[in-house]
PDB file of C-alpha atoms in Angstrom:
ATOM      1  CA  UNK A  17       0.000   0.000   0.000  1.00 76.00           C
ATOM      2  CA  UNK A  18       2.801   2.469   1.153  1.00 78.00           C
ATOM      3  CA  UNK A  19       6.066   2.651  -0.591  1.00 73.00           C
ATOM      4  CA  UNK A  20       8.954   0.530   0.924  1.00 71.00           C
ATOM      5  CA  UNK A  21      11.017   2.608   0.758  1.00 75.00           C
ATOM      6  CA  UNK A  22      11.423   6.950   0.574  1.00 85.00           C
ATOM      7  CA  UNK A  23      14.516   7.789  -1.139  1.00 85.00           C
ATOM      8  CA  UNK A  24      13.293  10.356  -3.749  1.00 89.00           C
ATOM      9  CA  UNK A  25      11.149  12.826  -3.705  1.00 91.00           C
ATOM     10  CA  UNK A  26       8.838  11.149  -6.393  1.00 91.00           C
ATOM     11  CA  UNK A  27       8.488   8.506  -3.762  1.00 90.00           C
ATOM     12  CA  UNK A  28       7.200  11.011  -1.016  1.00 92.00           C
ATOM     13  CA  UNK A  29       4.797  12.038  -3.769  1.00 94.00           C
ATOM     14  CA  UNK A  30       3.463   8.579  -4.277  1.00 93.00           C
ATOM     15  CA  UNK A  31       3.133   8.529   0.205  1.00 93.00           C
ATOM     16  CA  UNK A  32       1.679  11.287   0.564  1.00 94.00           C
ATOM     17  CA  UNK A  33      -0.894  10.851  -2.162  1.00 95.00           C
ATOM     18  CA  UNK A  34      -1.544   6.974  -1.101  1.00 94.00           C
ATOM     19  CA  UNK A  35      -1.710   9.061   2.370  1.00 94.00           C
ATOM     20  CA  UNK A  36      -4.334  11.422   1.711  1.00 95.00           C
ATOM     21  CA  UNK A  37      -6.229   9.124  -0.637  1.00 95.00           C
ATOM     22  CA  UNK A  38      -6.579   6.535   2.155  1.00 95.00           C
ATOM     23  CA  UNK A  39      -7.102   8.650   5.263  1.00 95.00           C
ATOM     24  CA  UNK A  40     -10.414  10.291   2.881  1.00 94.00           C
ATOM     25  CA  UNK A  41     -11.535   7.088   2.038  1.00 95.00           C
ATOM     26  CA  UNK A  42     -11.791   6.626   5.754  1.00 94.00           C
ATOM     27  CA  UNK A  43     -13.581   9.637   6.498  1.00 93.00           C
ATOM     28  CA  UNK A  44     -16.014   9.484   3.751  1.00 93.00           C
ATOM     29  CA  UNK A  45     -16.666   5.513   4.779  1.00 94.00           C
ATOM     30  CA  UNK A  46     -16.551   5.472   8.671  1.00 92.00           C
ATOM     31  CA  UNK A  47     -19.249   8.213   8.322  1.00 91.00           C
ATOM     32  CA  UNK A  48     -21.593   6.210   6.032  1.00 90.00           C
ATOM     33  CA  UNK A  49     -21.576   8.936   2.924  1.00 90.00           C
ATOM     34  CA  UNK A  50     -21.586   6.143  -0.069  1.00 92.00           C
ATOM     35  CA  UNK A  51     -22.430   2.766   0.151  1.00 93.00           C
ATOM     36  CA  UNK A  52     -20.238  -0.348   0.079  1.00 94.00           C
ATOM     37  CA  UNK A  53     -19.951  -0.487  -3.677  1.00 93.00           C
ATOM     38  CA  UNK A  54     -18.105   2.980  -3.715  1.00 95.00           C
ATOM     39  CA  UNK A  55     -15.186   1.226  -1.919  1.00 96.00           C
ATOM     40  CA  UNK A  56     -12.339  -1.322  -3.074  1.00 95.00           C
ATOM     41  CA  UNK A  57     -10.459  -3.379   0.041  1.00 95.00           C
ATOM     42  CA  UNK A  58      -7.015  -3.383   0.968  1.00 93.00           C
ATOM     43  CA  UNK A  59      -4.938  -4.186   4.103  1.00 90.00           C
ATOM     44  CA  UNK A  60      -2.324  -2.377   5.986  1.00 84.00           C
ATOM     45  CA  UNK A  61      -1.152  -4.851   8.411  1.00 82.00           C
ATOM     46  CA  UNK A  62      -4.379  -6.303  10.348  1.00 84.00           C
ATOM     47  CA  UNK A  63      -6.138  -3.242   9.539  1.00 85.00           C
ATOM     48  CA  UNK A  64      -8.640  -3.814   6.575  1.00 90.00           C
ATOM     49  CA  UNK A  65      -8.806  -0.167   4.696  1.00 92.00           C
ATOM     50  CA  UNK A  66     -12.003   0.560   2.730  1.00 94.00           C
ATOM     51  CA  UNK A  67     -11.054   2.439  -0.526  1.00 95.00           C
ATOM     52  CA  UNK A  68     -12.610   4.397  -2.414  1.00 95.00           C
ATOM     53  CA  UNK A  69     -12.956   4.064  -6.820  1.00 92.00           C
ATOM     54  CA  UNK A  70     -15.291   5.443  -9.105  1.00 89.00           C
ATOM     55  CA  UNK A  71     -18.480   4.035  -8.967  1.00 87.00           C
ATOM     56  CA  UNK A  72     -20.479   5.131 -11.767  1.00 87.00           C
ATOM     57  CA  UNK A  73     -23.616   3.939 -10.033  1.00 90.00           C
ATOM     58  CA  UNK A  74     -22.989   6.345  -7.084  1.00 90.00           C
ATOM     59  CA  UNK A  75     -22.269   9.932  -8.928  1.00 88.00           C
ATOM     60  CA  UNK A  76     -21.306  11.652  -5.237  1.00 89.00           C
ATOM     61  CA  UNK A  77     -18.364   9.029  -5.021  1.00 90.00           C
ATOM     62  CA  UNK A  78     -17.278  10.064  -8.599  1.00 91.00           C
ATOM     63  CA  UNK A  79     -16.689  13.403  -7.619  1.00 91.00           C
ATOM     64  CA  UNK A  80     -14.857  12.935  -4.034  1.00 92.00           C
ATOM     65  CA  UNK A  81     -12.650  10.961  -6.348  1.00 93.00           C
ATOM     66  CA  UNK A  82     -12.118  13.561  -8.854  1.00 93.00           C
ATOM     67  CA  UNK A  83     -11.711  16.049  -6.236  1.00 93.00           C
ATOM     68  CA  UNK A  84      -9.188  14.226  -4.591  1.00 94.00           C
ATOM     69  CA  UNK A  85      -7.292  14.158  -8.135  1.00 94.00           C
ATOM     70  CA  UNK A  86      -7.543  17.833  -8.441  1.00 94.00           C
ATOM     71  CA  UNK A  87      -5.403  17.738  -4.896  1.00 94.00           C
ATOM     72  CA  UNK A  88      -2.913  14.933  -6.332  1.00 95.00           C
ATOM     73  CA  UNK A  89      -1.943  17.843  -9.250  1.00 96.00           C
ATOM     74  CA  UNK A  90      -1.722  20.617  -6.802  1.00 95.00           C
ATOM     75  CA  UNK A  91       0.544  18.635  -4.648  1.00 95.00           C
ATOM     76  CA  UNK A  92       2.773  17.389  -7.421  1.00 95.00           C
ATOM     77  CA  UNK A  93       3.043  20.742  -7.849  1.00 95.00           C
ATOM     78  CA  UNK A  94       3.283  21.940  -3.844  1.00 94.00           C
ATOM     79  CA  UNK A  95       0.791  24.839  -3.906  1.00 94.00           C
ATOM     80  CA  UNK A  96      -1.694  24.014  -1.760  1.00 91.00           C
ATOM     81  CA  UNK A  97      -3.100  23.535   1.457  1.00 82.00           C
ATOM     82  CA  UNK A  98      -5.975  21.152   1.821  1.00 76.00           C
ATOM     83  CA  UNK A  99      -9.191  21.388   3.532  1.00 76.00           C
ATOM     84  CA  UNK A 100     -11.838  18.524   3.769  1.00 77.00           C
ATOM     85  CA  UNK A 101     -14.908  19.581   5.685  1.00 76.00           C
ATOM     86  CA  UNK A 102     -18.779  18.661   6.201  1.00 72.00           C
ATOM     87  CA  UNK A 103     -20.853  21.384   5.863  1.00 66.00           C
ATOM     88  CA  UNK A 104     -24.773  22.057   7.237  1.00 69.00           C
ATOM     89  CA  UNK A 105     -25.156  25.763   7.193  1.00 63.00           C
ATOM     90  CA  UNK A 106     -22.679  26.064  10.004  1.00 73.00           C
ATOM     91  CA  UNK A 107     -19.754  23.647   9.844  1.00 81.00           C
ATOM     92  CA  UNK A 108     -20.659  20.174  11.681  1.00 82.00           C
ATOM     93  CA  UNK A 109     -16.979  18.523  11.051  1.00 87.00           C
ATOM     94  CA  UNK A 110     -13.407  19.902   9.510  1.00 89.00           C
ATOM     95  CA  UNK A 111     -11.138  17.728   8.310  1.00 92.00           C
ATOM     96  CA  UNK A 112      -7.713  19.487   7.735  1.00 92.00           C
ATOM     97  CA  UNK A 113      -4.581  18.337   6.056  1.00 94.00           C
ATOM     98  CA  UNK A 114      -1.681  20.780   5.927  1.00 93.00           C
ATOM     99  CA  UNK A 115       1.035  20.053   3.589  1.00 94.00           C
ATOM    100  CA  UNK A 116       4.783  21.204   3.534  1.00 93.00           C
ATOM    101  CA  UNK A 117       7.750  20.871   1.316  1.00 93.00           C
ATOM    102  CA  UNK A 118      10.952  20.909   2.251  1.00 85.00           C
ATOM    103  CA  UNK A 119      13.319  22.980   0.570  1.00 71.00           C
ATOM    104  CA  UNK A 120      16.769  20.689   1.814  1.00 60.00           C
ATOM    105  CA  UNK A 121      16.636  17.115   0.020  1.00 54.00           C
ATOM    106  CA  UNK A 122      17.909  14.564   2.664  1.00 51.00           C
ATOM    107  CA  UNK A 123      21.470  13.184   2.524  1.00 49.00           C
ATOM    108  CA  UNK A 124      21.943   9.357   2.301  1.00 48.00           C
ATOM    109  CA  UNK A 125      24.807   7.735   4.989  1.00 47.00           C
ATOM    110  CA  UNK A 126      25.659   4.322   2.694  1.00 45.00           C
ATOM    111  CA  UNK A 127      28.491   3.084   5.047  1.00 42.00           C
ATOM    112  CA  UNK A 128      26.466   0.504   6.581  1.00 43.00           C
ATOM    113  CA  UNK A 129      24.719  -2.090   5.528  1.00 44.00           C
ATOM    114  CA  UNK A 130      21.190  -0.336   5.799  1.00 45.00           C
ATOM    115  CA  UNK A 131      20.693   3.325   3.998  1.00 43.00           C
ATOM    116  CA  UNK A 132      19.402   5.665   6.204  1.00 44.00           C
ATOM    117  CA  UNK A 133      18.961   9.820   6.091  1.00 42.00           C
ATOM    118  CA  UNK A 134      21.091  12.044   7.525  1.00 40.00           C
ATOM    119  CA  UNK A 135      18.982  15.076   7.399  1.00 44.00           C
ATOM    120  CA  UNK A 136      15.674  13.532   7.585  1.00 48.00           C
ATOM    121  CA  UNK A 137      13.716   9.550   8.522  1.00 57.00           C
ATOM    122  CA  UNK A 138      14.440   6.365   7.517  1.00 66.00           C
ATOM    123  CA  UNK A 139      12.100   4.799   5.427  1.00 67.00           C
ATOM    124  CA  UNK A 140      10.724   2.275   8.692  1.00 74.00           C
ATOM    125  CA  UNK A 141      10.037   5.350  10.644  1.00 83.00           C
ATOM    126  CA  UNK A 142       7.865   6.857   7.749  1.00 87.00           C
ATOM    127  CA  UNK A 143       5.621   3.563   7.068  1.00 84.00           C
ATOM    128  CA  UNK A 144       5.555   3.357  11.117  1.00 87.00           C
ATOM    129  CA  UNK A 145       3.880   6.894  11.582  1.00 90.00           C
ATOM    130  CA  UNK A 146       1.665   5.845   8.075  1.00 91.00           C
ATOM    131  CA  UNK A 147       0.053   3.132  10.072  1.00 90.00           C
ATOM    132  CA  UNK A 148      -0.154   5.014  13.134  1.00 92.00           C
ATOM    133  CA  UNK A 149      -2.115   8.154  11.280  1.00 94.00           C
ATOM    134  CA  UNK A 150      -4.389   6.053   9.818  1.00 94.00           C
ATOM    135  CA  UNK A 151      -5.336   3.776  12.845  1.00 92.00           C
ATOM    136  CA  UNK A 152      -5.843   6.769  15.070  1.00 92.00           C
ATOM    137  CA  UNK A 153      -8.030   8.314  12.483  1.00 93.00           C
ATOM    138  CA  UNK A 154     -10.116   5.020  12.255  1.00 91.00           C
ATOM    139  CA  UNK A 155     -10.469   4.956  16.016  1.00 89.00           C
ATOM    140  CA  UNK A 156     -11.629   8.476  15.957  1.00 90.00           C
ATOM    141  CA  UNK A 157     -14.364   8.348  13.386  1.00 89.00           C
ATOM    142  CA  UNK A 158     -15.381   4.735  15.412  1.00 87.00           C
ATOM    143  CA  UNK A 159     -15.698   7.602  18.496  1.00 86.00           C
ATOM    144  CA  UNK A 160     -17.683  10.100  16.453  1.00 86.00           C
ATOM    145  CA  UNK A 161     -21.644  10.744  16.966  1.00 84.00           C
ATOM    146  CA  UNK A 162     -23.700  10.444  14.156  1.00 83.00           C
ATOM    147  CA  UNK A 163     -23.717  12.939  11.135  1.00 82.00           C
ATOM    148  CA  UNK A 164     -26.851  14.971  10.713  1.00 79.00           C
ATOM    149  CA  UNK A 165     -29.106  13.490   8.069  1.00 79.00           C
ATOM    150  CA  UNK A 166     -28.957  16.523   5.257  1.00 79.00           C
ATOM    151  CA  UNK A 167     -25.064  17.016   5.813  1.00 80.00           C
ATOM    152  CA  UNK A 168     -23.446  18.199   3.076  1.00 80.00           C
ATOM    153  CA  UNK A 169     -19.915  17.892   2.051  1.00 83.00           C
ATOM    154  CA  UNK A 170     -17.665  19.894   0.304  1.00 85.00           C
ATOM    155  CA  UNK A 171     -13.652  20.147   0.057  1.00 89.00           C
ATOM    156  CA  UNK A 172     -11.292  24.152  -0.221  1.00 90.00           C
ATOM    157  CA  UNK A 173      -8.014  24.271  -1.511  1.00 93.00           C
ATOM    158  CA  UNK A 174      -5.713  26.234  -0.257  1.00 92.00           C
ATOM    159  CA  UNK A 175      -1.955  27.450  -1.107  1.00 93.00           C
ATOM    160  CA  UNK A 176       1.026  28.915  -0.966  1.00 90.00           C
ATOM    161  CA  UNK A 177       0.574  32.768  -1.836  1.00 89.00           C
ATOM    162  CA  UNK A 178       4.193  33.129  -3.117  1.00 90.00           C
ATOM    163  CA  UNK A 179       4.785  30.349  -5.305  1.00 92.00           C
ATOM    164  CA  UNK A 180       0.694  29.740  -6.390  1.00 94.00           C
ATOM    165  CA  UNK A 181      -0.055  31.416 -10.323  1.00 94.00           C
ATOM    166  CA  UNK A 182      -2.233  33.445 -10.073  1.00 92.00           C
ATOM    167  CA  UNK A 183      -5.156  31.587 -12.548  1.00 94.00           C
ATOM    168  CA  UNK A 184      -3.834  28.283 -11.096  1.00 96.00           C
ATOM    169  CA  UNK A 185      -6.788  26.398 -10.100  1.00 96.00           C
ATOM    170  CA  UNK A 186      -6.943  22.719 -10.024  1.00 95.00           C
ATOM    171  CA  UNK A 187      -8.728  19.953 -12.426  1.00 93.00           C
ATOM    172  CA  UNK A 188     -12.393  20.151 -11.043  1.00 92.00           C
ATOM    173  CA  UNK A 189     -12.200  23.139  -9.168  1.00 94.00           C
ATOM    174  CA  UNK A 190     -12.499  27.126  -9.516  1.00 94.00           C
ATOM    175  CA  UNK A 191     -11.609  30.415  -7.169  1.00 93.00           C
ATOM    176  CA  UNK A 192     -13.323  30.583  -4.316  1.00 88.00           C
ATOM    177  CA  UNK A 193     -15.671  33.655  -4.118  1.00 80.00           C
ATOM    178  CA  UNK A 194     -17.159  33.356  -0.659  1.00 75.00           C
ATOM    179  CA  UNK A 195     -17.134  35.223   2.139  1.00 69.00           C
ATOM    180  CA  UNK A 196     -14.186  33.087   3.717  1.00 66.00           C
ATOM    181  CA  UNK A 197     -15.648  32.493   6.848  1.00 70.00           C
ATOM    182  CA  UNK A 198     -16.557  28.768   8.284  1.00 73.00           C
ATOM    183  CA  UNK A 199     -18.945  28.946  11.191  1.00 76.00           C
ATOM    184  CA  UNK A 200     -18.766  26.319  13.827  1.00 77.00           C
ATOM    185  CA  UNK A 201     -22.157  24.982  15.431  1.00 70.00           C
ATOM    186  CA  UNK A 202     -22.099  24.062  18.799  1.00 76.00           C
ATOM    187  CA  UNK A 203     -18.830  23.937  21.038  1.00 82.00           C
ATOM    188  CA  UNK A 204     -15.942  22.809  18.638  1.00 83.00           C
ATOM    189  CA  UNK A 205     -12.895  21.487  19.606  1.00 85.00           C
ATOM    190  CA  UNK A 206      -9.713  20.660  17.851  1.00 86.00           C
ATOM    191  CA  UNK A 207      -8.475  16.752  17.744  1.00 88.00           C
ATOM    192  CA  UNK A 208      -4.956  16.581  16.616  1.00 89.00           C
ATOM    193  CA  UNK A 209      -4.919  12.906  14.366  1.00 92.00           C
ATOM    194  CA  UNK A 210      -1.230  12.807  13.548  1.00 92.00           C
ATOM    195  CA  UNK A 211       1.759  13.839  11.127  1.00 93.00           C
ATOM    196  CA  UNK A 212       3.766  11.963   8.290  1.00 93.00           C
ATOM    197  CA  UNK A 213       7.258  13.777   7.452  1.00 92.00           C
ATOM    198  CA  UNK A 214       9.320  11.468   4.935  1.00 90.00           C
ATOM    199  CA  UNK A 215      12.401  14.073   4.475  1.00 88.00           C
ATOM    200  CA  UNK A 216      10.484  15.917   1.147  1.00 92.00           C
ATOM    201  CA  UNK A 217       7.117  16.336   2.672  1.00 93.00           C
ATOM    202  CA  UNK A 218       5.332  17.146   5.850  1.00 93.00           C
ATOM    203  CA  UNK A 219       2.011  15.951   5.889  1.00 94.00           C
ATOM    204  CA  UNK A 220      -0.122  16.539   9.420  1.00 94.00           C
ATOM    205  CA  UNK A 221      -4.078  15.715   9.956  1.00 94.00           C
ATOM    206  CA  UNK A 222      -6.313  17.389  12.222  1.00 92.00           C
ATOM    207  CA  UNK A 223     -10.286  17.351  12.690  1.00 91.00           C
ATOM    208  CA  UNK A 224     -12.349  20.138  14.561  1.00 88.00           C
ATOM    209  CA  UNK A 225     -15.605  18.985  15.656  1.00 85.00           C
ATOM    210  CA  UNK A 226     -18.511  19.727  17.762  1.00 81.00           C
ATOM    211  CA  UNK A 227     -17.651  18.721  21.733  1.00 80.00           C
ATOM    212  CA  UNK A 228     -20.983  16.696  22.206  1.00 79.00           C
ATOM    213  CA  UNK A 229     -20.755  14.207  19.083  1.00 74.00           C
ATOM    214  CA  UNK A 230     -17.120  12.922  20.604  1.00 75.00           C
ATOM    215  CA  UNK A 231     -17.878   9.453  23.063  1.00 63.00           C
ATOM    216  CA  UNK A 232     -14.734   8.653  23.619  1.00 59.00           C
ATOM    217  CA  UNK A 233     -11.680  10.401  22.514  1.00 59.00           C
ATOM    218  CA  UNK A 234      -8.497   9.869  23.751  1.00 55.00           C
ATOM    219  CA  UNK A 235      -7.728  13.006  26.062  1.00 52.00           C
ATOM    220  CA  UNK A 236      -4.528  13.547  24.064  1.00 51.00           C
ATOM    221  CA  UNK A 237      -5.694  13.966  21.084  1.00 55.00           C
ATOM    222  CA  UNK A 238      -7.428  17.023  22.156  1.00 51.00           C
ATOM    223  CA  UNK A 239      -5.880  20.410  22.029  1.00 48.00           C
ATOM    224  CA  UNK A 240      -5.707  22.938  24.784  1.00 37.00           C
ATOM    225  CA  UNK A 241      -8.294  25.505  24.709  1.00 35.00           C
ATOM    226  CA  UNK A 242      -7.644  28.688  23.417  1.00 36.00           C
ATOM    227  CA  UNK A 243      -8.843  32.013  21.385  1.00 30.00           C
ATOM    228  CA  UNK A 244     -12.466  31.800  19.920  1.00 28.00           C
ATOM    229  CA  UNK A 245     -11.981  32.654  16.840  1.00 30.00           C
ATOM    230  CA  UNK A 246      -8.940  33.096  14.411  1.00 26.00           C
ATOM    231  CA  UNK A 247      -8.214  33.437  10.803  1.00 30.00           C
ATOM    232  CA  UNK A 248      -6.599  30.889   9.096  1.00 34.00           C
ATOM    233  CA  UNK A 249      -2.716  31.060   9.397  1.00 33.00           C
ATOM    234  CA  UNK A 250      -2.384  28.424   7.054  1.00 33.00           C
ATOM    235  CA  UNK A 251       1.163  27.259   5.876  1.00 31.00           C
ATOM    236  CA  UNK A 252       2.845  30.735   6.001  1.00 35.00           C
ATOM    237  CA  UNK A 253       2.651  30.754   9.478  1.00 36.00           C
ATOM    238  CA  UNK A 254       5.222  29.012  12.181  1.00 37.00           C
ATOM    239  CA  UNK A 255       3.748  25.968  13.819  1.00 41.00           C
ATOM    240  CA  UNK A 256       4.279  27.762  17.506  1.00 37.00           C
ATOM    241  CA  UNK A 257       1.960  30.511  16.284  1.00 37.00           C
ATOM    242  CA  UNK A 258      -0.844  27.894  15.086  1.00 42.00           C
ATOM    243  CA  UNK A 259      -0.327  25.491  18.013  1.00 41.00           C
ATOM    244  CA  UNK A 260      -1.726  29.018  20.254  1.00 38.00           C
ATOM    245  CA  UNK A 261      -5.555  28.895  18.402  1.00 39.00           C
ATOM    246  CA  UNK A 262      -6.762  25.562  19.104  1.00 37.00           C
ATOM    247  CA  UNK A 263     -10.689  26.090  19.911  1.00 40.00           C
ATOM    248  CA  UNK A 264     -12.739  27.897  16.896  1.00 43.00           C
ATOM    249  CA  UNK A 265     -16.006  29.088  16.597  1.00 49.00           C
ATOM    250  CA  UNK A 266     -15.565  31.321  13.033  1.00 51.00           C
ATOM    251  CA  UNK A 267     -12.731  30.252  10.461  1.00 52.00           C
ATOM    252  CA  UNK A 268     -11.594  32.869   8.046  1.00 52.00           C
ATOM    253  CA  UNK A 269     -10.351  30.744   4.802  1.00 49.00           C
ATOM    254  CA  UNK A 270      -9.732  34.030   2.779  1.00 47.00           C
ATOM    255  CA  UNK A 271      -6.900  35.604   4.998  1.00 42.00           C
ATOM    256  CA  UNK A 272      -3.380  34.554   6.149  1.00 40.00           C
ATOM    257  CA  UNK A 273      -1.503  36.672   9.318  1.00 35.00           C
ATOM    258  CA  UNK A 274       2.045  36.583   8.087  1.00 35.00           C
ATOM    259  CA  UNK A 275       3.233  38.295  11.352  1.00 32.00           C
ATOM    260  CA  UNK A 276       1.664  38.817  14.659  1.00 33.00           C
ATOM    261  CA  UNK A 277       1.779  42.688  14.149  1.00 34.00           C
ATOM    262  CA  UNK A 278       2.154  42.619  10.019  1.00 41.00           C
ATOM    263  CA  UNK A 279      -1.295  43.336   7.937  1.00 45.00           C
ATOM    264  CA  UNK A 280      -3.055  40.711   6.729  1.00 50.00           C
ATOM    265  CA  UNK A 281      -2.665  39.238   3.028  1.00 58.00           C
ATOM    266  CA  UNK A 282      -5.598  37.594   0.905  1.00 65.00           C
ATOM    267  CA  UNK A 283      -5.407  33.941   0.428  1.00 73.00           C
ATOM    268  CA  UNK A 284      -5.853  32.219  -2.856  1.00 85.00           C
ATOM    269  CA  UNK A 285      -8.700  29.669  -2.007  1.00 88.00           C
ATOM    270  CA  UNK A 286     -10.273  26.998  -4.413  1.00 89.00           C
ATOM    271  CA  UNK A 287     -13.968  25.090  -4.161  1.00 88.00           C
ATOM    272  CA  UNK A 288     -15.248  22.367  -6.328  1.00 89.00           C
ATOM    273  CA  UNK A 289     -16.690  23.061  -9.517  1.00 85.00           C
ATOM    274  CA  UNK A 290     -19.612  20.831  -8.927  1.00 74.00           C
ATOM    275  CA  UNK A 291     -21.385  20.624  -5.367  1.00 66.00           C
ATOM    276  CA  UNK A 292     -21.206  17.081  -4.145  1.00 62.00           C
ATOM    277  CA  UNK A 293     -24.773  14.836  -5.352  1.00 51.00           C
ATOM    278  CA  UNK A 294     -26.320  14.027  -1.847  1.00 53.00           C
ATOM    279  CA  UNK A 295     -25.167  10.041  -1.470  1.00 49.00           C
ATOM    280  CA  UNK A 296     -26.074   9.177   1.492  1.00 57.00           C
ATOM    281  CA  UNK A 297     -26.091   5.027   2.711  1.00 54.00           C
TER     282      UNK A 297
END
């Protein structure tokens, strides 16, 4: 399923897409959006993965899929940002996947018997946390209340400011003209699901959801609380400033806060095309 081994940076491409192909495929399954014909089998370990192919007979599958391929040529290309949520007027569930590139390709020590990285993880390490992020993110959508019957999905793209063209947009999707904001019902929190660095990329899951539909969560999984309500920070940002805004009630997609005290810079943001065909099991 994963790569053996991570010595290129094509081969982090192939992870991180496998990555982000599975741990969707999860989501969209463990919360009952398509039925069981939508999905192919495969096994990581003991842990039977459910994913998902284009069903023509189920046209909301079809376009997670081609969504998901939109993502694949924006990461090829490392532009974006990637957010997966669940929308019902106010957001019900946010699924976020932050992506970053490393500029410094890791160097190779050959002198023993085994190659390992220098500057970076060993190729055991990287399948180790890949079966670790996805078996935490199974047990937390087995911990998860119930969606809402009329949820609606949809996924946002977001990207690097600097390095983005400025008429990129992705197979299947256009610009985002929205307001920007996500509104949270209920009490959200933040559950942090896990990280995947291979030495090219850094790949690192999250999920914000409403307090009440969480059983049981494992209590470190769940972030500190902190400000109300932020604006995206995004990938521009250091990770000490984003670990600070861990509870959310608004989410504003459309800017980024370069500095704590600089002025704030619009974000290039992407939504699908098409609005996803309600699916439902």
């Amino acid at each position: 399923l994963f790569p053996s081994s991570i010595a290129t940076e094509q081969q982090s491409v192939v992870l991180v897409k496998r990555l982000l192909a599975v741990s969707v495929s999860c989501i969209t399954y463990m919360r009952g959006l398509f039925p069981e014909s939508s999905y192919g089998t495969r096994y990581l370990d003991d842990l039977c993965l459910k994913i998902l192919r284009e069903d023509k007979s189920c046209l909301g599958s079809l376009q997670i899929v081609k969504w998901v391929q939109g993502c694949f040529d924006a990461l090829e290309k490392q532009y974006v940002s990637f957010f997966f949520t669940f929308l019902n007027g106010t957001v019900t569930e946010l699924y976020q996947f932050k992506f970053k590139y490393k500029k410094e390709v890791p160097q190779m020590d050959i002198s023993s018997n085994e190659v390992n990285f220098v500057n970076g993880v060993c190729s055991g390490d990287v399948k180790q946390a890949s079966r670790l992020l996805i078996r935490k993110l199974y047990l937390l959508m087995q911990n998860l209340g119930p969606l809402p019957n009329d949820v609606t999905l949809t996924m946002k793209l977001l990207y690097y400011n600097d390095v983005t063209p400025e008429d990129y947009q992705p197979p299947g999707f256009k610009e985002d003209r929205g307001p920007g904001d996500l509104l949270f019902d209920g009490c959200p929190v933040n559950l942090r699901v896990g990280s995947v660095s291979t030495g090219f990329h850094l790949m690192k899951v999250r999920v914000t959801t409403e307090k009440k539909r969480m059983v049981t969560v494992e209590s470190s999984l769940i972030q500190e609380t902190g400000p109300t309500q932020i604006s995206h920070q995004g990938l521009d940002c250091d990770e000490e400033e984003e670990e600070g805004n861990t509870k959310i009630s608004c989410l504003n997609l459309a800017f980024s806060q370069e500095e704590v005290t600089g002025p704030k810079k619009k974000r290039k943001v992407s939504e699908p095309e098409k609005l996803l065909l309600e699916s439902r099991k």
